[in-house]
Coordinates of C-alpha atoms in Angstrom, one line a residue:
Chain Y
M1 CA 23.3 -31.1 121.6
G2 CA 21.5 -32.3 124.7
H3 CA 22.7 -29.5 126.9
T4 CA 20.7 -29.2 130.1
Y5 CA 21.0 -26.0 132.0
D6 CA 21.2 -25.8 135.7
F7 CA 20.0 -22.4 136.6
K8 CA 20.1 -23.1 140.3
S9 CA 23.9 -23.1 140.2
I10 CA 24.0 -19.5 139.1
P11 CA 24.2 -17.9 142.6
G12 CA 27.0 -20.3 143.5
Y13 CA 29.2 -18.8 140.8
I14 CA 28.8 -15.2 142.0
P15 CA 31.3 -15.4 144.9
K16 CA 33.8 -17.2 142.7
I17 CA 33.6 -14.5 140.0
M18 CA 33.7 -11.7 142.7
K19 CA 37.2 -12.8 143.6
A20 CA 38.3 -10.9 140.6
F21 CA 36.5 -7.8 141.7
P22 CA 39.6 -5.9 143.0
V23 CA 41.2 -6.1 139.6
T24 CA 38.1 -4.5 138.0
I25 CA 37.9 -1.8 140.6
E26 CA 41.6 -1.1 140.2
I27 CA 41.1 -0.7 136.4
L28 CA 38.0 1.4 137.0
L29 CA 39.6 3.8 139.5
L30 CA 42.8 4.3 137.6
S31 CA 41.1 4.9 134.2
L32 CA 38.6 7.3 135.9
L33 CA 41.5 9.3 137.4
F34 CA 43.4 9.5 134.1
S35 CA 40.4 10.1 132.0
I36 CA 39.4 13.1 134.2
I37 CA 43.0 14.5 133.9
I38 CA 43.1 14.1 130.1
G39 CA 39.5 15.3 129.8
A40 CA 40.4 18.5 131.8
I41 CA 43.3 19.2 129.5
V42 CA 41.2 18.7 126.4
T43 CA 38.4 20.9 127.9
V44 CA 40.9 23.7 128.5
G45 CA 41.9 23.3 124.9
S46 CA 38.4 23.3 123.5
L47 CA 37.5 26.4 125.5
S48 CA 40.6 28.4 124.7
K49 CA 40.5 31.1 122.1
N50 CA 43.6 29.8 120.4
K51 CA 42.4 28.3 117.1
V52 CA 45.1 25.6 117.0
C53 CA 44.4 24.3 120.5
N54 CA 40.7 24.4 119.7
A55 CA 41.0 22.4 116.6
I56 CA 43.3 19.8 118.2
S57 CA 40.8 19.3 121.1
K58 CA 37.8 19.1 118.8
G59 CA 39.7 16.7 116.6
Y60 CA 40.8 14.5 119.5
I61 CA 37.2 14.3 120.9
S62 CA 35.7 13.3 117.5
F63 CA 38.5 10.8 116.9
M64 CA 38.0 9.1 120.2
R65 CA 34.2 9.1 119.7
G66 CA 34.6 7.4 116.4
I67 CA 36.9 4.5 117.3
P68 CA 35.5 1.4 119.0
T69 CA 37.2 0.7 122.3
L70 CA 38.0 -2.8 121.2
V71 CA 39.9 -1.5 118.1
L72 CA 41.7 1.0 120.3
I73 CA 42.8 -1.8 122.6
F74 CA 44.1 -3.9 119.7
L75 CA 45.8 -0.9 118.2
L76 CA 47.6 -0.1 121.5
Y77 CA 48.2 -3.6 122.8
L78 CA 49.2 -5.4 119.5
G79 CA 50.2 -2.5 117.3
L80 CA 52.1 -0.1 119.5
P81 CA 54.8 -2.5 120.7
Q82 CA 55.6 -3.3 117.1
V83 CA 56.1 0.3 116.2
M84 CA 58.1 0.9 119.4
N85 CA 60.2 -2.2 118.6
S86 CA 61.1 -0.9 115.2
I87 CA 62.5 2.3 116.7
G88 CA 64.3 0.3 119.4
V89 CA 62.1 0.6 122.4
D90 CA 61.2 -2.6 124.2
M91 CA 57.6 -2.5 125.6
S92 CA 57.4 -6.1 126.8
G93 CA 57.8 -4.9 130.4
V94 CA 54.5 -3.0 130.4
S95 CA 51.7 -4.9 132.2
K96 CA 48.4 -5.8 130.6
V97 CA 46.5 -3.8 133.1
A98 CA 48.5 -0.7 132.1
Y99 CA 47.4 -1.2 128.5
I100 CA 43.8 -1.5 129.5
V101 CA 43.9 1.5 131.7
A102 CA 45.5 3.5 128.9
C103 CA 42.9 2.5 126.4
L104 CA 39.9 3.1 128.7
S105 CA 41.3 6.5 129.9
L106 CA 41.7 7.6 126.3
S107 CA 38.3 6.5 125.1
T108 CA 36.5 7.9 128.2
S109 CA 38.4 11.1 128.2
A110 CA 36.4 12.3 125.2
N111 CA 33.1 11.9 127.1
M112 CA 34.7 13.5 130.2
A113 CA 35.8 16.5 128.1
E114 CA 32.4 16.9 126.6
M115 CA 30.8 16.7 130.1
M116 CA 33.2 19.3 131.6
R117 CA 32.7 21.7 128.7
A118 CA 29.0 21.5 128.9
A119 CA 29.0 22.0 132.7
Y120 CA 31.4 24.9 132.5
L121 CA 29.3 26.6 129.8
A122 CA 26.1 26.0 131.8
V123 CA 27.3 28.3 134.6
D124 CA 26.0 31.8 134.1
K125 CA 28.6 34.3 132.8
G126 CA 27.5 36.8 135.3
Q127 CA 28.9 34.6 138.1
R128 CA 32.4 35.0 136.8
E129 CA 32.0 38.7 136.4
A130 CA 30.5 39.0 139.9
A131 CA 33.5 37.1 141.2
F132 CA 35.9 39.4 139.4
S133 CA 34.0 42.5 140.6
V134 CA 34.7 41.5 144.3
G135 CA 38.4 41.2 143.5
M136 CA 38.9 37.5 142.9
K137 CA 41.6 36.5 140.5
G138 CA 41.0 34.1 137.6
F139 CA 41.9 30.8 139.3
T140 CA 40.3 31.7 142.7
A141 CA 37.1 32.6 140.9
F142 CA 37.2 29.3 139.1
R143 CA 37.9 27.3 142.3
R144 CA 35.4 29.0 144.6
I145 CA 32.6 30.2 142.3
I146 CA 32.6 28.4 138.9
F147 CA 33.7 24.9 139.8
P148 CA 31.2 24.2 142.6
Q149 CA 28.3 25.2 140.4
A150 CA 29.6 23.4 137.3
F151 CA 30.2 20.2 139.4
G152 CA 26.5 20.2 140.4
V153 CA 25.5 20.3 136.8
A154 CA 28.0 17.6 135.9
I155 CA 27.1 15.0 138.6
P156 CA 24.4 13.1 136.5
T157 CA 26.6 12.9 133.4
L158 CA 29.6 12.0 135.6
G159 CA 27.6 9.2 137.1
N160 CA 26.6 8.0 133.6
N161 CA 30.2 8.2 132.4
I162 CA 31.4 6.2 135.4
I163 CA 28.8 3.5 134.7
M164 CA 29.8 3.3 131.1
L165 CA 33.4 3.1 132.0
F166 CA 32.6 0.3 134.5
K167 CA 30.9 -1.6 131.8
E168 CA 33.8 -1.1 129.4
T169 CA 36.2 -2.6 132.0
S170 CA 34.7 -5.9 130.9
L171 CA 36.8 -5.5 127.7
A172 CA 40.0 -6.2 129.9
F173 CA 39.6 -9.9 129.2
T174 CA 40.5 -9.3 125.5
V175 CA 44.1 -8.9 126.5
G176 CA 44.0 -11.6 129.1
V177 CA 43.5 -9.6 132.3
I178 CA 41.6 -11.7 134.9
D179 CA 38.9 -9.2 135.7
L180 CA 35.2 -10.1 136.3
L181 CA 34.6 -11.4 132.8
G182 CA 38.1 -12.8 132.5
K183 CA 37.5 -14.8 135.7
A184 CA 34.1 -16.0 134.3
R185 CA 35.8 -17.2 131.2
A186 CA 38.5 -19.0 133.3
I187 CA 35.8 -20.7 135.4
S188 CA 33.9 -21.9 132.3
S189 CA 36.9 -23.1 130.5
A190 CA 38.0 -25.0 133.6
S191 CA 34.9 -27.1 133.2
Y192 CA 35.3 -27.3 129.4
G193 CA 32.5 -24.8 128.8
T194 CA 29.7 -27.0 130.1
N195 CA 28.6 -24.3 132.5
R196 CA 29.4 -21.2 130.4
L197 CA 25.8 -20.0 130.1
E198 CA 25.3 -20.0 133.9
V199 CA 28.6 -18.4 134.5
Y200 CA 27.9 -15.6 132.0
I201 CA 24.5 -15.0 133.4
A202 CA 26.1 -14.8 136.9
T203 CA 28.5 -12.2 135.6
G204 CA 25.7 -10.3 134.0
I205 CA 23.9 -10.2 137.4
I206 CA 27.0 -8.9 139.1
F207 CA 27.3 -6.1 136.6
W208 CA 23.7 -5.3 136.9
I209 CA 23.8 -5.0 140.7
I210 CA 26.9 -2.8 140.7
C211 CA 25.4 -0.5 138.0
F212 CA 22.2 -0.3 140.0
V213 CA 24.1 0.7 143.1
L214 CA 26.2 3.3 141.1
E215 CA 23.1 4.8 139.5
N216 CA 21.4 5.3 142.8
L217 CA 24.5 6.6 144.4
S218 CA 24.9 9.2 141.7
K219 CA 21.2 10.2 142.2
F220 CA 21.7 10.5 145.9
I221 CA 24.9 12.5 145.6
E222 CA 23.2 14.8 143.1
K223 CA 20.3 15.4 145.5
Q224 CA 22.6 16.0 148.5
Y225 CA 24.9 18.3 146.5
T226 CA 22.3 20.4 144.8
R227 CA 20.1 20.8 147.8
G228 CA 19.8 24.5 148.7
R229 CA 21.7 25.5 145.6
K230 CA 20.3 27.5 142.8
K231 CA 20.2 25.6 139.6
A232 CA 23.2 26.7 137.7
T233 CA 21.5 26.8 134.3
S234 CA 20.4 30.4 133.7
Chain X
M1 CA 58.1 -0.6 109.6
I2 CA 54.8 -0.1 107.9
N3 CA 54.1 -2.7 105.2
F4 CA 52.4 -0.9 102.4
K5 CA 52.0 -4.0 100.3
F6 CA 50.0 -5.6 103.0
I7 CA 47.8 -2.5 103.3
L8 CA 47.0 -2.5 99.5
E9 CA 46.3 -6.3 99.5
S10 CA 44.0 -6.3 102.5
I11 CA 41.9 -3.2 101.7
P12 CA 39.4 -5.2 99.5
S13 CA 38.8 -7.7 102.3
L14 CA 38.3 -5.1 104.9
I15 CA 35.9 -3.1 102.7
G16 CA 34.1 -6.4 102.0
A17 CA 33.5 -6.7 105.7
I18 CA 31.7 -3.4 106.0
P19 CA 28.3 -4.7 104.8
I20 CA 28.1 -7.2 107.7
T21 CA 28.8 -4.5 110.2
L22 CA 26.2 -2.3 108.6
L23 CA 23.7 -5.2 108.5
M24 CA 24.1 -5.7 112.2
A25 CA 23.9 -2.0 113.0
F26 CA 20.8 -1.2 110.8
S27 CA 18.8 -4.3 111.7
A28 CA 19.5 -3.8 115.4
A29 CA 18.6 -0.1 115.2
I30 CA 15.4 -0.5 113.2
I31 CA 14.0 -3.4 115.2
G32 CA 15.4 -2.2 118.5
W33 CA 14.0 1.3 118.2
I34 CA 10.5 0.1 117.3
L35 CA 10.6 -2.1 120.4
G36 CA 12.0 0.8 122.4
L37 CA 9.2 3.0 121.3
G38 CA 6.7 0.3 122.3
I39 CA 8.4 0.0 125.7
A40 CA 8.4 3.8 126.2
L41 CA 4.6 4.0 125.4
I42 CA 3.9 1.1 127.7
R43 CA 5.8 2.7 130.6
K44 CA 4.4 6.1 129.8
N45 CA 0.9 4.8 130.0
K46 CA 1.7 2.7 133.1
V47 CA 0.1 -0.5 131.7
P48 CA 0.0 -2.7 134.8
V49 CA 2.4 -5.7 135.1
V50 CA 3.8 -5.2 131.6
S51 CA 5.2 -1.8 132.6
Q52 CA 7.0 -3.3 135.6
I53 CA 8.4 -6.1 133.5
C54 CA 9.7 -3.6 131.0
A55 CA 11.3 -1.5 133.8
V56 CA 13.2 -4.5 135.0
F57 CA 14.2 -5.5 131.4
V58 CA 15.5 -1.9 130.7
S59 CA 17.4 -1.8 134.0
F60 CA 19.1 -5.2 133.3
M61 CA 20.0 -4.4 129.7
R62 CA 21.5 -1.0 130.7
G63 CA 23.4 -2.6 133.6
V64 CA 25.1 -5.5 131.7
P65 CA 28.0 -4.8 129.3
I66 CA 27.1 -5.6 125.6
I67 CA 29.9 -8.2 125.4
I68 CA 28.2 -10.3 128.2
L69 CA 24.8 -9.9 126.4
L70 CA 26.4 -11.2 123.3
Y71 CA 27.8 -14.2 125.1
I72 CA 24.5 -15.0 126.8
A73 CA 22.5 -14.7 123.5
Y74 CA 25.1 -16.8 121.8
Y75 CA 24.9 -19.6 124.3
A76 CA 21.3 -19.4 125.4
L77 CA 19.5 -18.9 122.1
P78 CA 20.5 -22.2 120.5
I79 CA 19.2 -24.1 123.5
A80 CA 16.0 -22.1 123.4
I81 CA 15.5 -22.7 119.6
Y82 CA 16.3 -26.4 120.1
N83 CA 13.9 -26.8 123.0
Y84 CA 11.2 -25.0 121.0
G85 CA 11.9 -27.4 118.1
V86 CA 11.4 -30.4 120.4
S87 CA 8.2 -28.9 121.8
I88 CA 6.7 -28.7 118.3
G89 CA 8.0 -32.2 117.5
R90 CA 10.9 -31.2 115.2
E91 CA 14.6 -31.5 115.6
I92 CA 16.1 -28.2 114.6
D93 CA 19.8 -28.2 113.8
T94 CA 20.9 -25.1 115.6
S95 CA 24.5 -25.2 114.1
T96 CA 23.1 -24.0 110.8
V97 CA 21.9 -20.7 112.4
P98 CA 24.6 -18.1 111.5
A99 CA 26.2 -16.4 114.5
V100 CA 25.3 -13.0 113.1
I101 CA 21.6 -13.8 114.0
Y102 CA 22.5 -14.1 117.7
A103 CA 24.6 -11.0 117.6
I104 CA 21.7 -9.0 116.0
I105 CA 19.3 -10.3 118.7
A106 CA 21.6 -9.2 121.5
L107 CA 22.1 -5.8 119.9
V108 CA 18.4 -5.4 119.3
L109 CA 17.6 -6.0 123.0
D110 CA 20.4 -3.5 124.0
Q111 CA 19.1 -0.9 121.6
A112 CA 15.5 -1.5 122.7
A113 CA 16.4 -0.7 126.3
Y114 CA 18.5 2.4 125.6
S115 CA 16.2 3.9 123.0
S116 CA 13.2 3.3 125.2
E117 CA 14.8 5.7 127.8
I118 CA 15.4 8.2 125.0
F119 CA 11.8 8.0 123.7
R120 CA 10.4 8.1 127.2
S121 CA 12.1 11.4 128.0
A122 CA 11.2 12.8 124.6
L123 CA 7.6 11.9 125.1
S124 CA 7.4 13.6 128.4
A125 CA 9.2 16.6 127.0
V126 CA 6.2 17.2 124.6
D127 CA 3.9 19.7 126.1
E128 CA 0.8 18.1 127.9
G129 CA -1.4 20.7 126.3
Q130 CA -0.7 19.2 122.8
M131 CA -2.5 15.9 123.8
E132 CA -5.4 17.9 125.3
A133 CA -5.6 20.0 122.1
C134 CA -5.9 16.8 120.0
Y135 CA -8.7 15.5 122.1
S136 CA -10.5 18.8 121.9
V137 CA -10.6 18.6 118.1
G138 CA -11.9 15.1 118.3
M139 CA -8.9 13.0 117.5
T140 CA -8.6 9.5 119.0
K141 CA -5.6 8.7 121.1
S142 CA -3.7 6.8 118.3
Q143 CA -4.4 9.6 115.8
A144 CA -3.1 12.1 118.3
L145 CA 0.0 10.0 118.9
M146 CA 0.8 9.4 115.2
R147 CA 0.0 12.9 113.9
I148 CA 0.9 15.3 116.7
I149 CA 2.9 13.8 119.6
L150 CA 5.3 11.4 117.8
P151 CA 6.7 13.9 115.3
Q152 CA 7.4 16.4 118.0
A153 CA 8.9 13.7 120.3
M154 CA 11.0 12.4 117.3
A155 CA 12.5 15.9 116.8
I156 CA 13.5 15.9 120.5
A157 CA 14.8 12.3 120.5
L158 CA 16.9 12.5 117.3
P159 CA 20.1 14.0 118.6
N160 CA 20.3 11.3 121.3
L161 CA 19.3 8.6 118.8
G162 CA 22.2 9.7 116.6
G163 CA 24.6 9.3 119.5
L164 CA 23.1 5.9 120.3
F165 CA 23.5 4.7 116.7
L166 CA 27.1 5.7 116.6
G167 CA 27.6 3.8 119.8
L168 CA 25.9 0.8 118.2
V169 CA 28.2 0.9 115.1
K170 CA 31.1 0.8 117.5
G171 CA 29.4 -1.9 119.6
T172 CA 29.2 -4.2 116.6
S173 CA 33.0 -4.7 116.8
L174 CA 32.3 -6.9 119.8
A175 CA 30.4 -9.4 117.7
Y176 CA 33.9 -10.6 116.8
Y177 CA 33.9 -12.5 120.1
V178 CA 30.9 -14.6 119.1
G179 CA 32.4 -15.4 115.7
V180 CA 30.9 -12.9 113.4
Y181 CA 33.4 -11.8 110.7
E182 CA 32.8 -8.1 110.7
I183 CA 35.5 -5.4 110.2
T184 CA 37.5 -6.0 113.4
A185 CA 37.5 -9.8 113.1
T186 CA 38.6 -9.6 109.5
A187 CA 41.4 -7.2 110.4
N188 CA 42.6 -9.6 113.0
L189 CA 42.4 -12.6 110.7
L190 CA 44.4 -10.7 108.0
A191 CA 47.0 -9.5 110.4
M192 CA 47.6 -12.9 112.1
P193 CA 49.8 -14.7 109.5
A194 CA 52.6 -12.1 109.2
L195 CA 51.8 -10.2 112.5
N196 CA 50.9 -7.0 110.6
F197 CA 48.8 -5.7 113.5
I198 CA 49.6 -2.1 113.3
E199 CA 48.7 -1.8 109.6
A200 CA 45.5 -3.8 110.0
Y201 CA 44.3 -1.8 113.0
I202 CA 45.2 1.6 111.5
M203 CA 43.0 0.7 108.5
T204 CA 40.2 -0.5 110.8
T205 CA 40.4 2.7 112.8
L206 CA 40.2 4.7 109.5
I207 CA 37.1 2.7 108.4
Y208 CA 35.3 3.3 111.7
E209 CA 36.2 6.9 111.7
I210 CA 34.9 7.4 108.1
L211 CA 31.7 5.5 109.0
S212 CA 31.0 7.6 112.1
F213 CA 31.8 10.7 110.2
I214 CA 29.2 9.8 107.5
F215 CA 26.5 8.8 110.0
N216 CA 27.1 11.9 112.0
K217 CA 26.5 14.0 108.8
C218 CA 23.4 12.0 107.9
F219 CA 21.9 12.4 111.4
R220 CA 22.6 16.2 111.2
Q221 CA 20.6 16.3 108.0
V222 CA 17.7 14.4 109.4
E223 CA 17.7 16.5 112.5
N224 CA 17.5 19.7 110.4
R225 CA 14.5 18.2 108.5
F226 CA 12.8 17.4 111.7
K227 CA 13.4 20.9 113.1
R228 CA 10.1 22.1 111.7
F229 CA 8.3 19.8 114.3
R230 CA 10.1 21.4 117.1
A231 CA 8.1 23.7 119.3
T232 CA 9.4 27.2 119.0
A233 CA 10.2 28.7 122.4
T234 CA 6.9 30.2 123.5
A235 CA 6.9 30.3 127.2

């Protein structure tokens, strides 16, 4: 039992773990991109007057909000290849990072869709009417009038969603991707687990610092962007 | 293809794992939210030193993924308990402490941090005049808090707390990695021998979906009951 802990060694692990940072960033950026694309499609569905589209979008959002990301990862990573195999498609060529990106995109897209919907609805209806009255067409009105205002409303939530997504990238180790946490596990198992607590604390500190930076960045951008603009909420 | 015999055989074990998930979720929510309310009150009243410590704690807990918190709790707490035992002159065998305790402690700390932010914004959303009105009729500060401010703050906080709780139920699935046999771990264990992953995880998904559906409904009910505490829009 006599484990002694050497907390002075924690800072030394940070550069070693940070070697895996590019992988985490790659997963983060790709999932962010795809989750925004999927989220936008779902938002269009949930705002449309078509009842079927509406029901599918709402169902998708509540399904994705109910399933733990870990279960989604297992379902896709372990379950999907089995199903595909039985219908004759070989999925062994798909990289692990691709699975993680797919899972994180799907689970985050529900939050993104909710965010976009709320932001879109927060823009005063009169804005669109005013845009139409000066002769703008539907898409032009959206691009030049609605979107810039909705974006300002969405920045804080977007920042939050990105931070949550960043934290969820830590689940990449569950399929064996060497991201920040995967690297930490590799380092601790290389020394037979004797330094695991220090390594995990070091990883925690890395996540904390990056989240802190992201949070302040989002606040700064919000301030810059909304300066001189009327608050879009009516 | 889908092995229905496996599904039928494993349903009882999966349902049997639901209580441990709920145990973690409920105990973490109850203890964590009480702590969170305490932190919110400390930070709201700007108690010197304690308030700053709480701010750092909240920022750390919100910045670190729950899986890392679970690992840190799982590896650090046995040492802490053992050292405490030595300091009071007893050798405590930490291997007898079930892993679920460590998982609950990690989840409690996580919930305390997130709920404290919710309570803090709810407390500041209650009109300042309410507190002054309480003082003017001679209530003490604690009376005013218990009778007037908290019910209103609760009504404001409830929708967010509901979302937080659903996130917590999903978060308990990560306790699998510190060796707690909750729903996800049980599914994995059942699936392993014959590689029935797809069946096991479809059922796991269904269970989580049903759970979040039920809790969603419950929170809606409670929200409606608390609506009477909501200030009607008088500008």
